[in-house]
Short mmCIF file of C-alpha atoms in Angstrom, two decimals:
data_model
loop_
_atom_site.label_atom_id
_atom_site.label_comp_id
_atom_site.label_asym_id
_atom_site.label_seq_id
_atom_site.Cartn_x
_atom_site.Cartn_y
_atom_site.Cartn_z
CA GLN A 1 -8.59 59.17 15.08
CA VAL A 2 -6.32 57.56 12.56
CA GLN A 3 -2.81 59.49 11.08
CA LEU A 4 -1.81 58.68 8.00
CA VAL A 5 1.74 59.86 6.99
CA GLU A 6 3.30 59.07 3.38
CA SER A 7 7.03 59.28 2.39
CA GLY A 8 8.73 58.45 -1.12
CA GLY A 9 7.90 61.54 -3.50
CA GLY A 10 9.79 63.35 -5.34
CA LEU A 11 11.10 64.40 -9.28
CA VAL A 12 11.96 61.89 -11.86
CA GLN A 13 12.67 61.21 -15.46
CA PRO A 14 9.96 60.08 -18.05
CA GLY A 15 10.14 56.19 -17.78
CA GLY A 16 11.41 56.25 -14.39
CA SER A 17 9.95 54.81 -10.83
CA LEU A 18 9.15 55.65 -7.40
CA ARG A 19 7.81 54.19 -4.51
CA LEU A 20 5.08 55.74 -2.22
CA SER A 21 5.10 54.32 1.38
CA CYS A 22 1.80 55.32 4.02
CA ALA A 23 2.08 54.44 7.56
CA ALA A 24 -1.24 54.57 9.76
CA SER A 25 -1.03 55.24 13.30
CA GLY A 26 -3.94 55.57 15.51
CA SER A 27 -7.35 54.03 16.57
CA LEU A 28 -6.93 51.48 13.56
CA LEU A 29 -9.42 49.15 14.60
CA SER A 30 -12.44 48.72 11.91
CA ILE A 31 -10.05 50.28 9.15
CA THR A 32 -11.42 48.73 5.83
CA VAL A 33 -9.99 49.71 2.28
CA MET A 34 -6.17 51.61 1.97
CA GLY A 35 -5.63 53.41 -0.93
CA TRP A 36 -3.81 56.49 -2.79
CA TRP A 37 -5.45 59.34 -4.76
CA ARG A 38 -3.88 61.74 -6.60
CA GLN A 39 -4.65 65.66 -7.27
CA THR A 40 -3.48 68.29 -9.83
CA PRO A 41 -4.23 72.04 -9.89
CA GLY A 42 -7.79 72.70 -10.98
CA LYS A 43 -9.17 69.24 -10.63
CA GLN A 44 -10.94 66.55 -8.68
CA ARG A 45 -9.00 64.26 -6.59
CA GLU A 46 -9.19 60.95 -8.25
CA LEU A 47 -8.79 57.86 -7.21
CA VAL A 48 -5.41 55.54 -8.51
CA ALA A 49 -5.61 52.34 -6.63
CA GLY A 50 -7.17 50.60 -3.52
CA ILE A 51 -6.58 47.69 -1.81
CA SER A 52 -9.06 46.02 0.84
CA GLY A 53 -8.12 43.97 3.54
CA GLY A 54 -8.53 41.10 2.10
CA GLY A 55 -5.90 41.96 -0.54
CA SER A 56 -8.66 42.70 -3.27
CA THR A 57 -6.74 45.23 -5.49
CA ASN A 58 -8.65 47.88 -7.87
CA TYR A 59 -6.40 50.19 -10.50
CA ALA A 60 -7.99 53.66 -12.33
CA ASP A 61 -7.41 52.63 -15.62
CA SER A 62 -4.71 55.33 -16.64
CA VAL A 63 -2.14 53.42 -14.14
CA LYS A 64 -3.00 49.65 -14.86
CA GLY A 65 0.01 47.61 -15.75
CA ARG A 66 2.61 50.42 -14.72
CA PHE A 67 0.91 50.98 -10.98
CA THR A 68 1.16 48.31 -7.97
CA ILE A 69 -0.66 48.84 -4.54
CA SER A 70 0.30 46.51 -1.38
CA ARG A 71 -0.44 46.36 2.06
CA ASP A 72 1.10 44.86 4.89
CA SER A 73 -1.54 44.60 7.67
CA ALA A 74 0.52 43.78 10.36
CA LYS A 75 2.66 47.21 9.88
CA ASN A 76 0.14 49.02 9.02
CA THR A 77 1.31 50.17 5.97
CA VAL A 78 0.49 50.57 2.29
CA SER A 79 2.65 51.12 -0.56
CA LEU A 80 2.48 52.13 -3.97
CA GLN A 81 5.33 50.87 -6.67
CA MET A 82 4.92 53.23 -9.74
CA ASN A 83 6.90 52.41 -12.84
CA SER A 84 7.04 53.73 -16.40
CA LEU A 85 6.00 57.03 -14.81
CA LYS A 86 4.71 59.83 -17.44
CA PRO A 87 4.66 63.30 -17.52
CA GLU A 88 0.67 63.21 -16.89
CA ASP A 89 1.28 61.03 -13.39
CA THR A 90 2.70 64.43 -11.70
CA ALA A 91 0.28 65.39 -8.75
CA VAL A 92 -0.04 65.32 -5.00
CA TYR A 93 -0.50 61.92 -4.09
CA TYR A 94 -2.62 60.86 -1.02
CA CYS A 95 -2.91 58.28 1.18
CA TYR A 96 -6.30 57.35 1.91
CA THR A 97 -8.30 54.77 4.41
CA HIS A 98 -11.68 54.34 5.36
CA LYS A 99 -13.67 53.51 8.59
CA PRO A 100 -17.37 53.30 9.26
CA GLY A 101 -18.76 57.11 8.98
CA ARG A 102 -15.39 58.40 8.19
CA ASP A 103 -12.43 59.11 5.43
CA TYR A 104 -9.08 59.59 6.60
CA TRP A 105 -6.57 61.33 4.35
CA GLY A 106 -2.67 61.90 4.58
CA GLN A 107 -1.04 65.35 3.98
CA GLY A 108 0.27 64.34 0.69
CA THR A 109 3.25 63.93 -1.30
CA GLN A 110 4.35 65.71 -4.40
CA VAL A 111 5.25 63.58 -7.58
CA THR A 112 6.56 65.12 -10.17
CA VAL A 113 7.49 63.52 -13.64
CA SER A 114 10.00 65.74 -15.84
CA SER A 115 13.02 65.60 -17.59
#
């Protein structure tokens, strides 16, 4: 089993910044990609950013140039630095990781971008 605990969500004004963090614990052998997804009511969960064990990253087009994902394999953490936030970034953000045969999700953290 893998447990993922997110922190760092909250309310921020448009143009502001937030940093999300996720700590992984449990049976971490063989975990591969780590990442962040988000979901708003009535919509499917969408990938925001992912990072492989080797450090390769990928981003949703909507966040490229504004968000940066990073990973500390020694501490088993993954972070998402979000800059120039927009109201459309408002969502519940979920930390994610994968082991062969199974996906793992955190409980989610709310990010609200509003003036």
